[in-house]
């Protein structure tokens, strides 16, 4: 038995357009949902404003100015030895309002140049089509993915990207963390996943199931179109993975955890199997939900199943049943409990490297598809020391522990894993909170939560550590 990862294993880093590009209104770009979100903090989400309000600070407008600095940043990724780089295409650079019939050429040109710059160093671009950056005009004028028409707008955008870039990009993903919206009682996920603002009194859960259905149909259509454009493309889904453990072995805690997992991960069932699970159909009947799901939609789902599963893994969760109750409905915003066996980050994210091994095995048992860890990482406060350097041993410890478990999953358990791209390989704007100071990077960016700083880049200790990890293909940790 080999004690190493496969030779072709992809090593890199991951980002999303809206969190680092900036240039929010440059070269014809339209306003995206990320452009109307402010800054929050460790214990609260950022706010979503109705359009852009004068006097508010919107951190994504400038990001880390990657749009103008990508050449120098990619040179640093190459210096670390990246063999791949995951980013997304800002929908609003290609279709600024979402409903145009022709793409915006300067937007396409930017990504042509960016991908060429990666390929110059032998870095394979890995691309997410929709990463929390839907055109804001689709929200205002169509209700985002409440509206069936948005399927067509996404299809047009995706087709333009696949047609233009299929010779430069092999691995694609359709919707980033499509399952975040299982947390429909918070405002963040419905807005960033689906462009949905809820009105008071609406049945949030029913609306979520409808929007997610339209996205799953849009995804399946795009998988099929992509394979028609180029049969060599690998088109995956992208799931935010964090196992939900039962708090105890009380049988009702076991059922509660099982039901929670079903509700958070059925999205993968539809992507992979092309059908809805029985329990969900039963639930819709029980709750009287009348969803717009046509026979044609069901045929599209069956004909557009994904080639692999992209996943993010940051943490695990735990849950317990409500004493005296047989109600196993899942409400992510209230039911999760602290796991006393693991520590948590300053943002309360529970650190659980073994949960990654569990997760990779669970996904393999469930779906029997190749997996790709397209996000993993430690959001932390960094301090520039007296010597001018960031000594981020805590980040190295986190990543090392996760890579050890990842290797066990591959080498001992036989999980088919394509690669590993830690999140935020260069410091960027946090998706959940809008903070700059929740940092993930190997590369430090001089900018704070209020937007002050030179934007200058510098290498942290983790930069040199990751360089060795890659050059040894994961043998030297
Ligand atoms: P931030 C919640 C839970 C897990 C992953 O997140 C999440 C979120 C949303 O905040 O998002 C993914 O920046 C996402 C990235 C994001 C990253 O995780 O809130 O795909 O866009 O930046 C880390 O610390």
XYZ file of C-alpha atoms and ligand atoms in Angstrom:
501
model
C 0.000 0.000 0.000
C 1.322 3.383 -0.963
C 1.864 5.780 1.886
C 1.526 8.832 -0.319
C -1.131 10.748 -2.156
C -1.470 10.045 -5.888
C 1.078 11.785 -8.143
C -1.552 13.790 -10.003
C -3.134 15.114 -6.786
C -4.006 18.806 -7.234
C -2.704 21.296 -4.655
C -3.702 24.940 -4.687
C -5.858 27.543 -3.026
C -9.393 28.876 -3.354
C -11.059 32.281 -3.583
C -14.265 33.788 -4.972
C -14.445 36.735 -7.347
C -16.518 39.025 -5.152
C -14.298 38.538 -2.095
C -11.071 39.701 -3.685
C -11.414 41.279 -7.134
C -12.829 44.670 -6.108
C -13.282 46.841 -9.238
C -16.980 46.474 -8.531
C -18.046 48.992 -11.174
C -15.179 48.701 -13.652
C -15.329 47.628 -17.336
C -19.093 47.354 -17.423
C -19.555 45.231 -14.278
C -23.027 45.397 -12.724
C -23.968 45.431 -9.025
C -24.048 41.973 -7.440
C -25.671 40.783 -4.221
C -22.221 40.959 -2.601
C -22.055 44.681 -3.421
C -24.984 45.512 -1.114
C -23.615 43.855 2.024
C -21.852 45.754 4.829
C -19.482 44.552 7.604
C -20.620 42.377 10.538
C -18.591 40.813 13.346
C -17.643 37.517 15.029
C -21.150 36.997 16.394
C -23.338 38.620 13.784
C -23.858 38.491 10.051
C -23.322 41.563 7.894
C -26.377 43.581 6.890
C -27.983 43.497 3.506
C -29.084 46.933 2.295
C -31.740 47.704 -0.306
C -29.412 48.843 -3.050
C -26.279 50.872 -2.373
C -26.798 53.423 0.406
C -24.572 56.517 0.509
C -22.358 56.597 3.620
C -22.388 52.804 4.148
C -19.121 50.878 3.802
C -19.206 47.931 1.396
C -15.946 45.964 1.689
C -16.414 43.950 -1.507
C -16.333 47.090 -3.663
C -12.578 47.208 -3.352
C -11.881 43.668 -2.073
C -8.096 43.346 -2.186
C -8.000 44.853 -5.692
C -7.100 41.514 -7.246
C -8.619 42.792 -10.491
C -5.610 45.064 -10.930
C -3.014 43.008 -9.038
C -3.707 39.431 -10.122
C -0.423 39.003 -11.992
C 1.697 39.594 -8.894
C -0.651 37.463 -6.762
C -0.552 34.528 -9.162
C 3.244 34.766 -9.224
C 3.116 34.239 -5.439
C 0.788 31.238 -5.851
C 3.241 29.825 -8.390
C 6.074 30.379 -5.916
C 4.154 28.268 -3.389
C 3.955 25.575 -6.059
C 0.205 25.617 -6.746
C -0.883 23.183 -9.442
C -4.420 24.551 -9.412
C -6.278 27.705 -8.365
C -9.992 27.863 -7.633
C -11.851 31.086 -8.321
C -15.289 32.085 -9.567
C -16.514 34.157 -12.475
C -18.401 37.252 -11.334
C -21.755 36.861 -13.112
C -22.085 40.675 -13.182
C -18.913 41.102 -15.236
C -20.449 38.934 -17.959
C -24.142 39.880 -17.662
C -24.229 43.092 -15.569
C -27.977 43.023 -14.934
C -28.452 39.335 -15.621
C -31.151 39.597 -18.300
C -29.114 40.947 -21.234
C -28.977 38.743 -24.323
C -25.287 39.341 -25.151
C -22.310 38.981 -22.791
C -20.090 41.924 -21.833
C -16.827 41.403 -23.756
C -14.468 43.194 -21.313
C -15.675 40.844 -18.576
C -14.924 37.752 -20.652
C -11.564 39.224 -21.596
C -10.595 39.688 -17.937
C -11.088 35.978 -17.231
C -9.289 34.999 -20.440
C -6.282 36.982 -19.236
C -6.552 35.643 -15.681
C -6.710 32.008 -16.816
C -3.821 32.547 -19.255
C -1.765 33.959 -16.412
C -2.444 30.803 -14.352
C -1.713 28.455 -17.259
C 1.570 30.251 -17.880
C 2.789 28.736 -14.580
C 1.120 25.343 -15.118
C -1.634 26.262 -12.644
C -4.983 24.742 -13.635
C -7.898 27.134 -13.041
C -10.843 25.508 -11.213
C -13.997 27.557 -11.692
C -17.238 28.037 -9.778
C -19.957 29.602 -11.907
C -22.094 31.052 -9.138
C -20.393 31.939 -5.868
C -22.720 34.294 -3.919
C -22.593 36.987 -6.624
C -25.878 37.015 -8.550
C -26.711 40.274 -10.365
C -28.593 42.496 -7.929
C -30.902 43.547 -10.775
C -32.206 39.958 -10.906
C -33.136 40.285 -7.233
C -34.901 43.594 -7.752
C -36.619 42.810 -11.035
C -37.279 39.076 -10.839
C -37.044 38.033 -7.168
C -33.849 36.052 -7.769
C -34.389 32.295 -7.767
C -37.969 32.677 -6.575
C -38.572 33.057 -10.275
C -38.369 30.224 -12.815
C -37.045 32.694 -15.410
C -33.789 32.957 -13.469
C -32.984 29.409 -14.648
C -32.730 30.801 -18.185
C -30.557 33.726 -17.101
C -28.153 31.399 -15.320
C -28.101 29.048 -18.304
C -27.200 31.955 -20.606
C -24.399 33.101 -18.303
C -23.011 29.594 -17.827
C -23.188 28.816 -21.539
C -21.238 31.986 -22.353
C -18.531 30.976 -19.845
C -18.332 27.322 -20.870
C -18.176 28.231 -24.561
C -15.446 30.777 -24.044
C -13.252 28.953 -21.512
C -13.692 25.199 -22.083
C -10.173 24.833 -23.486
C -8.634 26.592 -20.470
C -10.796 25.247 -17.635
C -11.518 21.546 -17.157
C -13.010 21.403 -13.636
C -16.186 23.441 -13.084
C -18.725 23.745 -10.284
C -22.231 25.160 -10.705
C -23.483 26.695 -7.409
C -21.190 27.317 -4.454
C -22.443 25.811 -1.186
C -25.947 25.463 -2.605
C -27.034 23.883 0.680
C -26.274 26.876 2.930
C -29.898 27.896 2.404
C -31.015 24.913 4.489
C -30.469 27.627 7.122
C -33.491 29.546 5.796
C -34.345 31.267 9.096
C -31.277 33.509 8.810
C -31.259 36.153 6.064
C -27.689 35.590 4.838
C -27.881 32.255 3.041
C -31.169 32.818 1.163
C -29.826 36.131 -0.114
C -26.355 34.956 -1.106
C -27.458 31.562 -2.492
C -30.679 32.592 -4.186
C -31.108 36.360 -4.202
C -34.053 36.138 -1.836
C -35.252 38.747 0.642
C -38.040 37.317 2.744
C -41.135 39.354 3.549
C -42.604 39.107 7.057
C -45.032 36.227 7.410
C -43.775 34.234 4.432
C -43.211 30.501 4.698
C -39.449 30.632 4.407
C -38.965 26.898 4.183
C -41.382 26.412 1.294
C -39.828 29.309 -0.635
C -36.359 27.864 -0.030
C -37.371 24.464 -1.435
C -38.786 26.168 -4.528
C -35.696 28.338 -5.131
C -33.351 25.410 -4.527
C -35.368 23.356 -7.016
C -34.906 25.997 -9.704
C -31.174 26.083 -8.955
C -30.891 22.307 -9.106
C -32.650 22.350 -12.491
C -30.376 25.181 -13.674
C -27.348 23.212 -12.509
C -28.461 20.011 -14.266
C -29.085 21.918 -17.506
C -25.614 23.408 -17.339
C -23.943 20.054 -16.626
C -25.543 18.703 -19.812
C -24.680 21.779 -21.877
C -21.089 21.692 -20.636
C -20.666 18.065 -21.683
C -22.100 18.893 -25.111
C -19.637 21.761 -25.530
C -16.716 19.591 -24.469
C -17.075 15.965 -23.317
C -13.767 16.219 -21.422
C -15.118 18.722 -18.922
C -15.607 17.622 -15.318
C -18.611 19.452 -13.881
C -19.357 19.149 -10.206
C -21.681 20.443 -7.548
C -20.381 22.238 -4.464
C -21.648 21.372 -1.005
C -20.845 23.027 2.347
C -20.013 19.925 4.387
C -19.965 19.714 8.122
C -21.204 16.530 9.720
C -23.974 16.981 12.313
C -23.275 14.564 15.153
C -25.869 13.410 17.666
C -25.092 15.008 21.035
C -25.609 11.637 22.789
C -26.533 8.054 21.871
C -30.123 8.672 23.001
C -32.121 7.114 20.144
C -33.998 10.343 19.575
C -30.712 12.255 19.260
C -29.668 9.704 16.632
C -32.844 10.277 14.619
C -32.559 14.049 15.060
C -28.995 14.003 13.702
C -30.049 11.783 10.798
C -32.928 14.129 9.924
C -30.634 17.148 10.202
C -28.112 15.535 7.842
C -30.889 14.720 5.373
C -32.124 18.312 5.368
C -28.684 19.819 4.962
C -27.421 17.383 2.337
C -30.401 16.327 0.158
C -29.066 18.874 -2.366
C -26.240 16.422 -3.079
C -28.744 13.574 -3.580
C -30.435 15.561 -6.344
C -27.163 16.628 -7.957
C -25.727 13.115 -7.874
C -28.732 10.789 -8.299
C -30.932 13.164 -10.297
C -33.937 12.425 -8.065
C -35.483 13.710 -4.844
C -35.293 11.433 -1.794
C -38.535 9.798 -0.588
C -38.465 11.421 2.850
C -38.525 14.878 1.273
C -41.489 14.119 -0.958
C -43.323 12.819 2.133
C -42.423 15.980 4.024
C -43.722 18.249 1.282
C -47.044 16.344 1.299
C -47.250 16.408 5.100
C -46.639 20.169 5.182
C -48.942 20.880 2.251
C -46.175 22.470 0.149
C -47.252 22.876 -3.474
C -44.008 23.272 -5.381
C -43.660 24.078 -9.053
C -41.811 20.919 -10.124
C -42.737 19.733 -13.603
C -42.237 16.364 -15.299
C -39.805 18.095 -17.629
C -37.813 19.396 -14.635
C -37.528 15.860 -13.283
C -36.227 14.630 -16.638
C -33.657 17.461 -16.692
C -32.462 16.512 -13.194
C -31.978 12.893 -14.263
C -30.021 13.911 -17.359
C -27.693 16.379 -15.692
C -26.032 14.504 -12.844
C -22.627 15.736 -11.725
C -19.177 14.221 -12.328
C -17.741 14.923 -8.900
C -18.559 16.560 -5.573
C -16.707 19.720 -4.589
C -16.939 20.380 -0.884
C -15.957 22.893 1.722
C -15.044 21.624 5.171
C -14.380 23.960 8.090
C -16.083 22.444 11.125
C -18.495 19.895 12.503
C -21.777 20.421 14.345
C -23.806 18.613 16.994
C -27.531 18.437 17.675
C -29.979 17.079 20.244
C -33.680 16.324 20.085
C -36.285 18.430 21.860
C -37.093 16.517 25.075
C -40.596 15.089 25.132
C -41.085 15.642 21.430
C -41.221 13.460 18.346
C -40.789 16.452 16.080
C -37.579 16.029 14.101
C -38.008 19.068 11.843
C -34.664 20.799 11.394
C -34.047 24.443 12.249
C -30.351 25.127 11.834
C -30.601 28.582 13.367
C -31.691 27.285 16.815
C -31.018 23.565 17.276
C -27.265 23.106 17.006
C -25.396 22.611 20.260
C -21.791 22.943 21.350
C -19.645 19.813 21.074
C -17.656 19.607 24.318
C -14.979 17.366 22.744
C -13.631 19.925 20.284
C -12.323 23.508 20.480
C -13.693 26.432 18.484
C -12.235 29.409 16.611
C -12.778 33.022 17.687
C -15.850 32.929 15.414
C -17.231 29.848 17.183
C -16.384 27.462 14.319
C -15.697 24.056 15.908
C -12.312 22.666 14.925
C -12.534 18.967 14.114
C -9.897 17.457 11.811
C -11.197 13.907 12.307
C -14.555 15.178 11.123
C -12.922 15.686 7.728
C -11.981 12.003 7.511
C -15.507 11.091 8.633
C -16.972 13.457 6.031
C -14.908 12.139 3.127
C -15.895 8.594 4.023
C -19.551 9.527 4.492
C -19.716 11.238 1.098
C -18.002 8.282 -0.548
C -20.392 5.787 1.067
C -23.396 7.904 0.031
C -22.424 8.901 -3.500
C -19.481 6.841 -4.833
C -18.111 9.808 -6.782
C -14.699 11.508 -6.830
C -14.462 14.274 -4.237
C -12.575 17.552 -4.320
C -11.892 19.540 -1.126
C -12.258 23.010 -2.608
C -12.292 24.860 0.742
C -10.804 24.220 4.158
C -9.076 26.676 6.432
C -8.771 28.621 9.633
C -10.201 32.120 9.869
C -8.136 33.876 12.548
C -6.829 37.238 13.725
C -3.244 37.667 12.555
C -0.742 39.977 14.191
C 2.183 41.523 12.363
C 5.052 40.930 14.798
C 7.871 43.318 15.727
C 9.995 41.671 13.030
C 7.343 42.658 10.466
C 6.240 39.041 9.937
C 3.079 37.060 10.646
C 3.962 33.897 12.586
C 0.725 31.965 12.068
C 1.538 28.655 13.751
C -2.174 28.243 14.672
C -3.039 28.207 10.949
C -0.285 25.704 10.176
C -1.532 23.524 13.073
C -5.083 23.597 11.741
C -4.164 22.807 8.145
C -1.628 20.155 9.114
C -4.155 18.321 11.286
C -6.704 18.379 8.460
C -4.236 17.188 5.830
C -3.258 14.276 8.100
C -6.898 13.173 8.276
C -7.391 13.789 4.559
C -4.446 11.494 3.832
C -5.899 8.761 6.048
C -9.151 8.982 4.107
C -7.293 8.572 0.810
C -4.494 6.181 1.761
C -6.180 4.000 4.383
C -9.845 4.276 3.415
C -9.571 4.491 -0.375
C -11.444 7.762 -0.888
C -11.095 9.042 -4.467
C -9.917 12.627 -3.941
C -9.015 14.981 -6.789
C -7.256 17.684 -4.817
C -7.121 20.175 -1.970
C -7.516 23.951 -2.233
C -7.448 25.731 1.157
C -9.793 28.698 1.388
C -8.609 32.275 1.082
C -5.032 31.438 0.107
C -4.544 35.201 0.078
C -6.377 37.267 2.747
C -9.738 38.463 1.448
C -13.137 39.763 2.561
C -15.054 37.258 4.708
C -18.270 36.049 3.100
C -20.190 35.683 6.337
C -19.087 38.815 8.148
C -17.484 41.122 5.560
C -14.435 41.452 7.799
C -10.891 41.644 6.398
C -9.525 40.691 9.804
C -10.976 37.171 9.668
C -7.954 35.981 7.745
C -7.303 32.646 6.057
C -4.331 33.442 3.845
C -0.786 32.225 3.352
C -0.314 35.756 2.033
C -1.055 38.699 4.307
C -2.858 41.701 2.841
C -2.478 45.024 4.633
C -6.086 46.118 5.050
C -8.408 46.296 8.074
C -12.142 45.949 8.703
C -12.739 49.651 8.059
C -10.910 49.529 4.723
C -7.660 51.205 5.841
C -4.329 49.834 4.659
C -1.833 49.825 1.812
C -3.094 46.539 0.257
C 0.535 45.457 0.251
C 1.101 41.673 0.194
C 3.554 39.735 2.404
C 4.303 36.070 3.056
C 3.267 34.516 6.365
C 5.073 31.548 7.963
C 2.340 29.335 6.533
C 3.439 30.374 3.022
C 6.782 28.588 3.398
C 5.178 25.664 5.209
C 2.606 25.098 2.425
C 5.348 25.359 -0.189
C 7.038 22.336 1.419
C 3.754 20.462 1.731
C 3.167 20.849 -1.993
C 6.713 20.054 -3.114
C 6.626 16.838 -1.042
C 3.098 15.999 -2.283
C 1.866 16.040 1.304
C 4.662 13.873 2.763
C 6.344 16.667 4.737
C 3.899 18.306 7.101
P -16.254 33.200 6.025
C -20.778 29.532 6.339
C -20.384 28.276 6.742
C -19.423 27.593 6.031
C -18.855 28.168 4.902
O -16.454 31.765 5.375
C -19.277 29.401 4.480
C -20.224 30.087 5.197
C -20.655 31.438 4.783
O -20.027 32.373 5.592
O -18.831 29.977 3.360
C -17.737 29.480 2.631
O -15.704 34.058 4.955
C -17.768 30.199 1.315
C -16.697 31.237 1.169
C -16.365 31.804 2.534
C -15.760 30.696 3.363
O -16.632 29.602 3.454
O -17.614 33.611 6.444
O -17.801 29.345 0.203
O -17.157 32.199 0.251
O -15.538 32.901 2.508
C -15.388 31.122 4.755
O -15.297 33.005 7.145
